[in-house]
Tab-separated table of C-alpha atoms in Angstrom:
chain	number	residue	atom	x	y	z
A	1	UNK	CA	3.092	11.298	-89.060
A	2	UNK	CA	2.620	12.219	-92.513
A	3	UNK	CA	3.273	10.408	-95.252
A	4	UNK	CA	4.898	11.525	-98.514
A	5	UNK	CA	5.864	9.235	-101.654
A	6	UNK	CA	8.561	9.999	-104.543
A	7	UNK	CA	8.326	7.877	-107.704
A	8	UNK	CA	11.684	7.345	-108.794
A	9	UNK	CA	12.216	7.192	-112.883
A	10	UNK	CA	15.446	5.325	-112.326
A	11	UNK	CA	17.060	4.642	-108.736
A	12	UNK	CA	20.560	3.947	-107.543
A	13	UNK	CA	20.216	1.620	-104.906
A	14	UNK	CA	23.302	-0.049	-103.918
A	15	UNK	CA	25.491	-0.526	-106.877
A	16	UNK	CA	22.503	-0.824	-109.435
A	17	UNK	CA	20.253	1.510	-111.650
A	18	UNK	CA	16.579	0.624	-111.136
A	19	UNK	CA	14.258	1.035	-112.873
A	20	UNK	CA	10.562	1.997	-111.039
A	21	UNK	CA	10.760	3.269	-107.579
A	22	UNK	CA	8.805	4.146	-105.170
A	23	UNK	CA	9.688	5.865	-101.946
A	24	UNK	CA	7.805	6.350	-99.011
A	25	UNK	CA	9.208	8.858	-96.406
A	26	UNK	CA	8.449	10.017	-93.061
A	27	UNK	CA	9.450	12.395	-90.198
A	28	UNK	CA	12.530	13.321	-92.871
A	29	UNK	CA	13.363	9.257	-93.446
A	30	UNK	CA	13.089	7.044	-95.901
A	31	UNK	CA	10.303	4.468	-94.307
A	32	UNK	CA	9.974	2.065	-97.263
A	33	UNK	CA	11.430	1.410	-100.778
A	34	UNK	CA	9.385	-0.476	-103.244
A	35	UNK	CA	10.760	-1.628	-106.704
A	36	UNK	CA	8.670	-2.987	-109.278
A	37	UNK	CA	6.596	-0.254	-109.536
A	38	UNK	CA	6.557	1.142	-113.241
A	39	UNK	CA	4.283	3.948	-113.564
A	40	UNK	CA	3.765	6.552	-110.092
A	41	UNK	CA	1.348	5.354	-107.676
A	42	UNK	CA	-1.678	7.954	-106.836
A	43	UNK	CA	-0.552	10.892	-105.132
A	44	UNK	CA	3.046	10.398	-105.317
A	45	UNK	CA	5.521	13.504	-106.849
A	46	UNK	CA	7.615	11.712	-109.592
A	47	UNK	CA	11.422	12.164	-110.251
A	48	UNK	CA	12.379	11.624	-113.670
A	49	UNK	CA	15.980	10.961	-114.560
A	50	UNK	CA	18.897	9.100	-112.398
A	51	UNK	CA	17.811	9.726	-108.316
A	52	UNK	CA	20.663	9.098	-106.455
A	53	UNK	CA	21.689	9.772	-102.598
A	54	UNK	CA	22.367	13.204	-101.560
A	55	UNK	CA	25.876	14.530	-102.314
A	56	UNK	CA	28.038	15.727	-99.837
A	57	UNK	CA	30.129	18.716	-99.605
A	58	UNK	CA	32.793	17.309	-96.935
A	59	UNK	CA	34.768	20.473	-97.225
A	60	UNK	CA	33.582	24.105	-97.981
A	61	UNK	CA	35.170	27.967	-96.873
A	62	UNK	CA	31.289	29.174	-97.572
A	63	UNK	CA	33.345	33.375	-97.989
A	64	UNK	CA	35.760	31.932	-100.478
A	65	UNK	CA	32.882	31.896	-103.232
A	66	UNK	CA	33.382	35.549	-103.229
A	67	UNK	CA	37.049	34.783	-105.164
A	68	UNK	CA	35.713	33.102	-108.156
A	69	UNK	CA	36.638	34.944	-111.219
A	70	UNK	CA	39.056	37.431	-109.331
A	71	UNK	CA	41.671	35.057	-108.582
A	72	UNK	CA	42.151	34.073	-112.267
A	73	UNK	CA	43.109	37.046	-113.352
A	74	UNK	CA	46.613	37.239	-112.776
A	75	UNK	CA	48.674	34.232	-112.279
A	76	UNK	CA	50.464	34.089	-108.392
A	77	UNK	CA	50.013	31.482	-105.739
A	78	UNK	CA	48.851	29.241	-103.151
A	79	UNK	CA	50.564	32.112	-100.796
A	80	UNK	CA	49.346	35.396	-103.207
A	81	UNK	CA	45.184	33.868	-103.457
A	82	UNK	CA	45.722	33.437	-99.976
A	83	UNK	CA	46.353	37.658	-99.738
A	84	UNK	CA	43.253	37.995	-101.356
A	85	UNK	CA	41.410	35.939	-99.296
A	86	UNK	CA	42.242	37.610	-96.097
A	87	UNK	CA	41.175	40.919	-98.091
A	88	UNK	CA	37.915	39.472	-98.332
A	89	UNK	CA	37.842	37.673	-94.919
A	90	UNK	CA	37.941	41.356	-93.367
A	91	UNK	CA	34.919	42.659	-94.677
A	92	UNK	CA	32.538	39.655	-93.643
A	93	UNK	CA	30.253	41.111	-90.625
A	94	UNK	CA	27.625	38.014	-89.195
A	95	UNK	CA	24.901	39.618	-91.326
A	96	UNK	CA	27.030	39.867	-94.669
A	97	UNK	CA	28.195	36.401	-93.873
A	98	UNK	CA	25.023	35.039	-93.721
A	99	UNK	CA	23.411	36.627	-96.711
A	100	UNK	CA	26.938	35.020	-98.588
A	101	UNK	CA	26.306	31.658	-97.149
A	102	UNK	CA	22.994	31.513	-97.967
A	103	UNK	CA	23.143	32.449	-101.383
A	104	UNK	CA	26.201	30.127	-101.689
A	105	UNK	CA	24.430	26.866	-100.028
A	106	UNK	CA	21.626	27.350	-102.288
A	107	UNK	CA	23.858	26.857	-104.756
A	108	UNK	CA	24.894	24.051	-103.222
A	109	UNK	CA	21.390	22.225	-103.664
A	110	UNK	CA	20.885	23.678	-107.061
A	111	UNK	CA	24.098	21.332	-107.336
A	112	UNK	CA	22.705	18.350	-105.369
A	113	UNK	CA	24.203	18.625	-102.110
A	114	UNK	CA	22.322	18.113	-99.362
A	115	UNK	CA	24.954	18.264	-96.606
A	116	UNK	CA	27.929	20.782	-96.562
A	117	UNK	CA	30.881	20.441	-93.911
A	118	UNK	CA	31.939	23.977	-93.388
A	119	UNK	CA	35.325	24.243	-92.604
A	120	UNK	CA	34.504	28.232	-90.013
A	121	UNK	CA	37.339	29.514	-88.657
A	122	UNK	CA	36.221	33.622	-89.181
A	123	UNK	CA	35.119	33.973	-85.671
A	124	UNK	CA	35.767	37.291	-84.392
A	125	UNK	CA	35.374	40.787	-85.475
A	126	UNK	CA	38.218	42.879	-87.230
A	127	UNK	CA	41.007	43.068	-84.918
A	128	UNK	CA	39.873	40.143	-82.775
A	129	UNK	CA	37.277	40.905	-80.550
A	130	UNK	CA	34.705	38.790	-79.846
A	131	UNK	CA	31.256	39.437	-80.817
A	132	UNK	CA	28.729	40.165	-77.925
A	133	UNK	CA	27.498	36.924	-79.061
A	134	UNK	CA	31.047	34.822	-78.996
A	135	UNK	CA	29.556	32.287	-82.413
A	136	UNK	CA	27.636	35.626	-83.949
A	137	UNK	CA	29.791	34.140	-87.404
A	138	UNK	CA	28.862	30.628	-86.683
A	139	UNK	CA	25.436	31.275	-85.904
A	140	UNK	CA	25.473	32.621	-88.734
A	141	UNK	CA	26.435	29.927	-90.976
A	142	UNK	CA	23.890	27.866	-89.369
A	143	UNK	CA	21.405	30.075	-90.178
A	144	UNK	CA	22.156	30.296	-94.014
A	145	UNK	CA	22.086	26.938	-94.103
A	146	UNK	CA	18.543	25.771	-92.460
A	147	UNK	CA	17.223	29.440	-95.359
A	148	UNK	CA	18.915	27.491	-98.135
A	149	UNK	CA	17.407	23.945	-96.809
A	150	UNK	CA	20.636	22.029	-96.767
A	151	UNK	CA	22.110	19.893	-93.737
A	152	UNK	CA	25.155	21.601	-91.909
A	153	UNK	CA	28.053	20.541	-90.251
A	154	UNK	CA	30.149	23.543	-88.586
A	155	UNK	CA	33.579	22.336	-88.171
A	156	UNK	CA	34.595	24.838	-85.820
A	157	UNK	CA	37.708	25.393	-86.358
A	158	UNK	CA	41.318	26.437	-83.410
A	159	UNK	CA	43.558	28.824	-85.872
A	160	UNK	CA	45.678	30.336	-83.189
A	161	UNK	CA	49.615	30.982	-85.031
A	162	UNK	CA	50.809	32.156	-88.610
A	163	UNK	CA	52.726	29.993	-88.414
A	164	UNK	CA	55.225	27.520	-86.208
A	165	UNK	CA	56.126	29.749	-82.953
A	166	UNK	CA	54.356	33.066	-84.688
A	167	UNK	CA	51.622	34.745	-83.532
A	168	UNK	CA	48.558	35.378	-85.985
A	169	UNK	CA	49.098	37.994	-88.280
A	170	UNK	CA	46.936	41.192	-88.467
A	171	UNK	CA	44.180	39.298	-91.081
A	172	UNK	CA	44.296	36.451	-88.520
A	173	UNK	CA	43.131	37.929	-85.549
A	174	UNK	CA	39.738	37.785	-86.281
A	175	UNK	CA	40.130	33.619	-86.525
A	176	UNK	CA	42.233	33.057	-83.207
A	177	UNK	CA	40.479	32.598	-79.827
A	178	UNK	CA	44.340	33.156	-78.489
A	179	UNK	CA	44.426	29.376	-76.942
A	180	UNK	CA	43.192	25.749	-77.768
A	181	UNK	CA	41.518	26.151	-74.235
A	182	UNK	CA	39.233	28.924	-74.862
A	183	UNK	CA	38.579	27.644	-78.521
A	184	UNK	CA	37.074	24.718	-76.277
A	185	UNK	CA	34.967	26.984	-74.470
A	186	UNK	CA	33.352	29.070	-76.876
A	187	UNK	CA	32.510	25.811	-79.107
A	188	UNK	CA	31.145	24.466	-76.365
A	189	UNK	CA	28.340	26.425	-76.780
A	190	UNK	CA	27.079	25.339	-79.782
A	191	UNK	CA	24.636	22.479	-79.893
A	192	UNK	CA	23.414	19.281	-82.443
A	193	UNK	CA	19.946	19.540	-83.365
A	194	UNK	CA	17.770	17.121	-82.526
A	195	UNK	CA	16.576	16.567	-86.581
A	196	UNK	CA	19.775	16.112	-87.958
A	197	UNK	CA	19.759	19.243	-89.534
A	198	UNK	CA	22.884	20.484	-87.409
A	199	UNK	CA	26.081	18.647	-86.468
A	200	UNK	CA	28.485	20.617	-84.645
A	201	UNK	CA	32.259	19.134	-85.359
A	202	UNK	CA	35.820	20.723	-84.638
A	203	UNK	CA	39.182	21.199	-86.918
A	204	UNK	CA	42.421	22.143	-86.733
A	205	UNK	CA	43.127	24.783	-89.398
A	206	UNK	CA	47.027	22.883	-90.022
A	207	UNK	CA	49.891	22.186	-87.931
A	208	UNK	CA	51.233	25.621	-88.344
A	209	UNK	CA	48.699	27.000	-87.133
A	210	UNK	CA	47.877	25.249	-83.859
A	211	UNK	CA	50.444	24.835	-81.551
A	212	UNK	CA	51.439	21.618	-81.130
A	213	UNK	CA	51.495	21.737	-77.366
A	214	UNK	CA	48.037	22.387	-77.965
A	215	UNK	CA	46.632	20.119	-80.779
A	216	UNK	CA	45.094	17.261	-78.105
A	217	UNK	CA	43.048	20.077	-76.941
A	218	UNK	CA	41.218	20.064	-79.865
A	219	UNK	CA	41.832	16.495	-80.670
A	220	UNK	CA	40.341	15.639	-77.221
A	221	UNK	CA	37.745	18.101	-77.193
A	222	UNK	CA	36.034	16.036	-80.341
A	223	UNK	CA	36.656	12.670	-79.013
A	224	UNK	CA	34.602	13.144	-76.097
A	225	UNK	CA	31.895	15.003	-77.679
A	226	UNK	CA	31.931	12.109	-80.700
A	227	UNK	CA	32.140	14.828	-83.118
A	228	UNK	CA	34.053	15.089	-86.066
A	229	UNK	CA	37.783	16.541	-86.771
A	230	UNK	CA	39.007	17.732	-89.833
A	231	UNK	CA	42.295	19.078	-90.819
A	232	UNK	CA	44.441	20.607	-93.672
A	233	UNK	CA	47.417	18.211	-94.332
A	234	UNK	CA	50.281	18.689	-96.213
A	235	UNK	CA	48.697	21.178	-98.127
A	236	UNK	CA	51.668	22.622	-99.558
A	237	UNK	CA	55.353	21.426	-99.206
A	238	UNK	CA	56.321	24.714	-97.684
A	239	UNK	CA	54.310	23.254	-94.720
A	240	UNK	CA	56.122	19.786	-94.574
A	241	UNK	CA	59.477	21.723	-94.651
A	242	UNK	CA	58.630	24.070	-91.711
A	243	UNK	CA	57.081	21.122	-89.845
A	244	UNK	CA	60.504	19.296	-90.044
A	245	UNK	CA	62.217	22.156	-89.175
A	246	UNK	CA	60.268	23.219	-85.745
A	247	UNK	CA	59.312	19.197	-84.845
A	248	UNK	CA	61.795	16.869	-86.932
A	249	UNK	CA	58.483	15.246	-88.125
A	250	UNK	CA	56.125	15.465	-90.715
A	251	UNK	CA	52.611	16.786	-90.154
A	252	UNK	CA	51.088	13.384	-90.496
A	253	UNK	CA	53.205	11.737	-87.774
A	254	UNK	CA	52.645	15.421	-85.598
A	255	UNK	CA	49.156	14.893	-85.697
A	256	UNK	CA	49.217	11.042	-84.923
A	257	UNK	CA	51.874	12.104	-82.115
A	258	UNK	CA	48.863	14.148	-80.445
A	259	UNK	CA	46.450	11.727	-81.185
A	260	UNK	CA	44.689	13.524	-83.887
A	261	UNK	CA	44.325	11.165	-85.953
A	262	UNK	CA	41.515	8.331	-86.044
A	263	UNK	CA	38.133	6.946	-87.963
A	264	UNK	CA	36.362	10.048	-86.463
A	265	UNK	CA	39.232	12.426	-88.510
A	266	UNK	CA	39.574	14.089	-92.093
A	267	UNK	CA	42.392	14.781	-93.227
A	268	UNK	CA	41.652	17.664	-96.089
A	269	UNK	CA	44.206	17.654	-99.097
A	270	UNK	CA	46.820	15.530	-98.147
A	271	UNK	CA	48.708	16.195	-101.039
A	272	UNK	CA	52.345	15.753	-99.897
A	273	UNK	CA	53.070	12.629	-97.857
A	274	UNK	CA	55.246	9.894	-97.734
A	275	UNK	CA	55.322	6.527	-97.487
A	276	UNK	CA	54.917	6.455	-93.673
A	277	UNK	CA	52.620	9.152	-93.862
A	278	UNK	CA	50.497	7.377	-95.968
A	279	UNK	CA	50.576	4.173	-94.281
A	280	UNK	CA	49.576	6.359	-90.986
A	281	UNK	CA	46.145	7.772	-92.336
A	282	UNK	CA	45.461	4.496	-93.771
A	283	UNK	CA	46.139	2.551	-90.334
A	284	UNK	CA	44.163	4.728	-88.209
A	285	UNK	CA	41.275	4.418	-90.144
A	286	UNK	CA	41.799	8.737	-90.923
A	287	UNK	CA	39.404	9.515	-93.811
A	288	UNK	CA	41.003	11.945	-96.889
A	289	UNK	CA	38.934	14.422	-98.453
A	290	UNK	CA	40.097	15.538	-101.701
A	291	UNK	CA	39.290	19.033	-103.111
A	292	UNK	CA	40.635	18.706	-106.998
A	293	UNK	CA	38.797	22.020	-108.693
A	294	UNK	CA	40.612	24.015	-106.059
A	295	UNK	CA	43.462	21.705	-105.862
A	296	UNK	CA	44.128	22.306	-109.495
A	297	UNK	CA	42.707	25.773	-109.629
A	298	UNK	CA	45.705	26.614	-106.828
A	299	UNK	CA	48.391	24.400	-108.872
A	300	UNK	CA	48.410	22.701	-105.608
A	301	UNK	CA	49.441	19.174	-106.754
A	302	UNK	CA	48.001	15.960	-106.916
A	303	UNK	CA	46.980	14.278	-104.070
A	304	UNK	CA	48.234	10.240	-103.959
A	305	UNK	CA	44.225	9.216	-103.449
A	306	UNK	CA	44.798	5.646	-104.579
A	307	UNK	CA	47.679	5.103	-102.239
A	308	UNK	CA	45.594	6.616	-99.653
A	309	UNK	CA	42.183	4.305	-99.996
A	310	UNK	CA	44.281	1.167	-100.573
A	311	UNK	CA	45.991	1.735	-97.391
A	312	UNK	CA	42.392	2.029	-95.418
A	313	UNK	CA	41.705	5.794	-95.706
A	314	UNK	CA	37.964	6.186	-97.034
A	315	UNK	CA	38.184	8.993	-99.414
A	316	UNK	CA	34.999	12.003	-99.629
A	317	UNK	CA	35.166	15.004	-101.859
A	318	UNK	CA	34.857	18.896	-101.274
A	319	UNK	CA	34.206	21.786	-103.340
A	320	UNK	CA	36.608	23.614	-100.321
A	321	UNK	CA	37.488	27.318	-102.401
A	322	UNK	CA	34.435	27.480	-104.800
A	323	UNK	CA	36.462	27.866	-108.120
A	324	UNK	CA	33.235	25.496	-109.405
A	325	UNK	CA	30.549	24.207	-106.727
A	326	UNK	CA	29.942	20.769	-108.732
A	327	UNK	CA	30.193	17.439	-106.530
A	328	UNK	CA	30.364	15.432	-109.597
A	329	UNK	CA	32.992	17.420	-111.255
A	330	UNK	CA	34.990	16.709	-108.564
A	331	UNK	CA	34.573	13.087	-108.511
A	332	UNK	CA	35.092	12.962	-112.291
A	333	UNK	CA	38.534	15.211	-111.600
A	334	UNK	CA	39.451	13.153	-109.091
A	335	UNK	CA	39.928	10.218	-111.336
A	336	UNK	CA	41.001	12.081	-114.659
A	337	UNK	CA	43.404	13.541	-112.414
A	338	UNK	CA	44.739	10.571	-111.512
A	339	UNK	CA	44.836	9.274	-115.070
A	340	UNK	CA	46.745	11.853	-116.284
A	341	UNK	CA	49.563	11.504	-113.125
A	342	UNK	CA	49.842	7.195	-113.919
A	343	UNK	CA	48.610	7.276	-117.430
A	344	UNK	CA	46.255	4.408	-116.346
A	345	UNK	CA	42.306	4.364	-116.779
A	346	UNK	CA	39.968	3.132	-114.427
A	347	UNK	CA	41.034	3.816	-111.169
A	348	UNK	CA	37.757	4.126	-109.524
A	349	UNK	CA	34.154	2.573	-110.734
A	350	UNK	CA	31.707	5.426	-110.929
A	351	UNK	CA	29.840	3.510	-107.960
A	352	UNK	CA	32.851	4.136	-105.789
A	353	UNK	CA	33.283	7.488	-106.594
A	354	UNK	CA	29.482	7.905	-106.038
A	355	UNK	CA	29.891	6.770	-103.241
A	356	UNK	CA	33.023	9.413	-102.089
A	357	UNK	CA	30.631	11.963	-103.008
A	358	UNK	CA	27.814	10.672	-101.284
A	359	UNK	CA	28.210	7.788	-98.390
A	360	UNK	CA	31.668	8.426	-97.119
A	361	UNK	CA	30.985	12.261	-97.057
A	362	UNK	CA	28.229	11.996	-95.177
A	363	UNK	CA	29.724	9.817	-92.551
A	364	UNK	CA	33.208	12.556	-92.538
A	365	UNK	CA	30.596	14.544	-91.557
A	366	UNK	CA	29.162	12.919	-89.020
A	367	UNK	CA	26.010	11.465	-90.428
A	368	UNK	CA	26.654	7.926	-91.263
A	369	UNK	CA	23.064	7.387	-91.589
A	370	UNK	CA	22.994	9.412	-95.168
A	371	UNK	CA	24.128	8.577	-98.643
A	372	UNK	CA	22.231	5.284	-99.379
A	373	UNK	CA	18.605	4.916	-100.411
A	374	UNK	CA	17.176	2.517	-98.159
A	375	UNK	CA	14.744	2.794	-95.229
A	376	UNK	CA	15.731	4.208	-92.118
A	377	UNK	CA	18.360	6.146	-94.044
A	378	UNK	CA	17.542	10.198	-93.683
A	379	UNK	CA	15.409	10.988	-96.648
A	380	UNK	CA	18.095	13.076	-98.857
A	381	UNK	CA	18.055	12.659	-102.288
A	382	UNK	CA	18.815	14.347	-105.872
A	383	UNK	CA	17.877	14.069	-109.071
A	384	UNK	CA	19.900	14.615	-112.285
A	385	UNK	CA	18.270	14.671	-115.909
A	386	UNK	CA	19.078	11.925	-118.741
A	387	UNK	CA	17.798	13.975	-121.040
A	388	UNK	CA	20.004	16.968	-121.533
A	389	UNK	CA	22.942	17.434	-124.341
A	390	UNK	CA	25.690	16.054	-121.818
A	391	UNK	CA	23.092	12.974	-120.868
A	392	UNK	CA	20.927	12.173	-123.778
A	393	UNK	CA	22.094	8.940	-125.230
A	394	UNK	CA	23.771	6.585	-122.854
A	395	UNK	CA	20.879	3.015	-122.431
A	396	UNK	CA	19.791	4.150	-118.261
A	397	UNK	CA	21.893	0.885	-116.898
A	398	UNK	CA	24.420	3.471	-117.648
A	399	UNK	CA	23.051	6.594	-115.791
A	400	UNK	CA	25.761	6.196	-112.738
A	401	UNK	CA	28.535	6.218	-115.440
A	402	UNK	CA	26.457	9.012	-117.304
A	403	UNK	CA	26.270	11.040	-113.976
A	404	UNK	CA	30.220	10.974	-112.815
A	405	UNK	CA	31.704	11.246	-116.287
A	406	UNK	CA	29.417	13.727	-118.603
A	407	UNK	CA	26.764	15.427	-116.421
A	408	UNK	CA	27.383	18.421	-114.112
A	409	UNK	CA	25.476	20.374	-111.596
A	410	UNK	CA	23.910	22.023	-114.689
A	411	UNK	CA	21.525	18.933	-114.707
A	412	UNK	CA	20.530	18.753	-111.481
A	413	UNK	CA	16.190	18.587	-111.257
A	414	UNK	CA	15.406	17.802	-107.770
A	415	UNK	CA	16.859	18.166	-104.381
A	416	UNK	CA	15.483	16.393	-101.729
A	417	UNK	CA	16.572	16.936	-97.690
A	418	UNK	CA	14.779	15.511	-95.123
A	419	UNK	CA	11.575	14.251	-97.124
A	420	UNK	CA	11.596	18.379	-98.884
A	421	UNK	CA	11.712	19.228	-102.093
A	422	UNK	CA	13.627	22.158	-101.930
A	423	UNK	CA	15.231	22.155	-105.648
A	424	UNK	CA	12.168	21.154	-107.652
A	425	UNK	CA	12.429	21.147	-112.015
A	426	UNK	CA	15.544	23.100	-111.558
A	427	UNK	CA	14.717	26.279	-108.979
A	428	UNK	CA	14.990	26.763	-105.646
A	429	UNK	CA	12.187	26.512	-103.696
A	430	UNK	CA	13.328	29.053	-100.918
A	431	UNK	CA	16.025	31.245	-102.442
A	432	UNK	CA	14.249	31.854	-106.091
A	433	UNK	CA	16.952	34.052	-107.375
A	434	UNK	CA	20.162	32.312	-106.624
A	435	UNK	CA	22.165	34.359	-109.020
A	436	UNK	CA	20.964	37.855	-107.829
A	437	UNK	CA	21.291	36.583	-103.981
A	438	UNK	CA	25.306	35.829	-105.086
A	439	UNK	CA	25.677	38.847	-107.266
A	440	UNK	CA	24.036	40.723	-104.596
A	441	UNK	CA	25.961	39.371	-101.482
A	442	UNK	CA	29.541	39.483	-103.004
A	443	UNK	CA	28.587	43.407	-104.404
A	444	UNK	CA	27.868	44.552	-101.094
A	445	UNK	CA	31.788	43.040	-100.133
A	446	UNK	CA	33.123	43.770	-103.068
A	447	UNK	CA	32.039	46.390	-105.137
């Protein structure tokens, strides 16, 4: 079992910026981690800057990155970028998807993400016909991810209505597998990997668009596999409204009502609750993941995050639409956000939202043993620089703070996954041209 060592500039490990670290790794974990060790002992690769845990992307529509930049141009909504989307949805064959994916998970680790939780639910061909192979599309996915060297986990995902007691519309044929039941059955095909490298999870798109009659399918169908579930709440209040209407409930207490909801859940979003609804994520242990870049790029809302963590819901962070694929961006908007809604600084230490980006994301996604540096932990780390114009300056006890509130994916060195180096000084070690493979990928949709 070979053995390979990273010296560490300056570590985060636990709530602390050290100084001097060495890191030995093996079979893709961290095996020991030695402090006290100033200059890089012989052979090892050295890190210089802040290394922290690998970020996680707990919630990503991989096809959406083919919107940035066209959905700005005119003003619209939630419900008029969503028309666009399904424009783009319709071109996506498994071979177009995965060149996309690829090009958009490397930039992804370009970014320091080492995990991303992709949210799939473009599973059929146009019209609705199932591929010869019934996961071609997820297959897919799987494959961009293991050519961009990132961690995966396919949230496969029922999307069966249009809405509450409609059948999908003519765009989303090509996501329904007609019934929660034979959702089940194709998923069931798809397997974990034994390295990690894989996780295969479930999710219900929202309550409009799985039957509730149906939701414990799904709901059931991840408890006894111990996989994850993740689902778009309260999203928009055009949802809550037709919720009440068709069940007299919100979506919150539909889901809990089906048993949905749980420590093994993620609630994406959550922007529109109550009280109850609140205390209901919080009490079941139901994990939120905010999305703010496409929260605000949508003029979605903000979400009530504090409420939500005080109340017992851990909180993780996604880059979900791709307006901007920057982990620490979204940590940073998530409290500057929240500032602006309470006028009131200091809602979260940069170690906790460090740890919504890293830790708690991970463990949405089904890996609780990522997101610390520490042995036995899987060996998945990142780099940023302290030396660039939005670093330079700050003494390095100050890196973390440094990292959430000034630095961006632009200062990213080194990406670590599984013991690999696959961003090294900047560039990516297996896609070398991550801007031609995107501006290549989305012209052949597109242009």
């Amino acid at each position: 079992m070979p053995l390979t060592t990273y010296w560490l500039e300056h570590a985060w490990l636990g709530d602390t910026v050290v100084p001097g670290v060495a890191l030995d790794v093996a079979d893709g974990r961290i095996t020991t981690v030695r402090p006290d060790t100033p200059t890089p002992p012989p052979g090892a690769t050295p890190l210089r800057g802040l290394t922290f845990p690998g970020l996680a992307n707990a919630h990503s529509h991989a096809f959406h990155r083919a919107l940035r930049g066209r959905v700005q141009a005119e003003r619209g909504s939630f419900w008029t970028w969503r028309d666009t989307m399904y424009q783009v949805a319709s071109r996506l064959t498994p071979d177009t998807y995965r060149a996309l994916a690829t090009a958009v998970y490397a930039e992804m680790a370009l970014a320091g993400i080492t995990a991303v939780g992709e949210f799939h639910y473009l599973h059929h061909a146009p019209g609705g016909a199932p591929y010869a192979d019934p996961n071609a599309m997820g297959e897919a996915l799987i494959a961009a991810a293991a050519d961009a060297g990132i961690r995966i986990t396919l949230l496969d995902t029922a999307y069966l209505s249009s809405g509450f007691g409609e059948p999908p519309n003519e765009h989303q044929l090509r996501f329904s597998d007609g019934t929660a039941d034979a959702w089940a059955e194709r998923v069931h095909a798809l397997k974990d990997t034994d390295d990690g490298t894989v996780r295969i999870g479930a999710a219900i798109h929202s309550v409009r668009a799985v039957p509730a009659d149906q939701l414990a399918t799904v709901a059931d169908w991840a408890r006894d596999r111990g996989a994850p579930l993740h689902v778009h709440l309260s999203e928009q209040p055009a949802e809550n409204e037709a919720c009440l209407a068709a069940h007299g409930r919100t979506p919150a207490r539909l889901l809990a009502d089906h048993g949905a909801l749980g420590e093994r859940t993620t609630a994406v979003h959550a922007t529109h609750l109550t009280d109850e609804d609140i205390a209901l994520l919080g009490g079941t242990r139901t994990g939120t993941c905010m999305c703010p870049t496409t929260e605000r790029d949508l003029a979605d809302g903000i979400g009530p995050a504090v409420a939500l963590q005080r109340a017992g819901s851990p909180l993780s962070l996604g880059s979900d639409s791709h307006a901007v694929i920057d982990l620490l961006e979204e940590a940073r908007a998530m409290e500057l956000d929240e500032r602006l809604r309470t006028r009131v600084r200091g809602n979260w230490t940069a170690a906790q939202l460090l740890r919504a980006a890293g830790a708690d994301g991970h463990a949405a996604l089904g890996r609780p043993d990522a997101g610390v540096l520490e042995p036995g932990a899987l060996a998945d780390f990142t780099t940023i620089a302290l030396d660039t114009v939005r670093t330079a300056g700050p003494p390095p006890r100050l890196a973390a703070e440094t990292a959430v509130f000034a630095a961006s994916a632009a200062d990213v060195r080194h990406t670590v996954v599984g013991g690999r180096q696959v961003v090294r000084d900047g560039t990516h070690a297996l896609v070398p041209d991550v801007p031609r493979a995107l501006r290549d990928a989305i012209a052949a949709l597109l242009d």
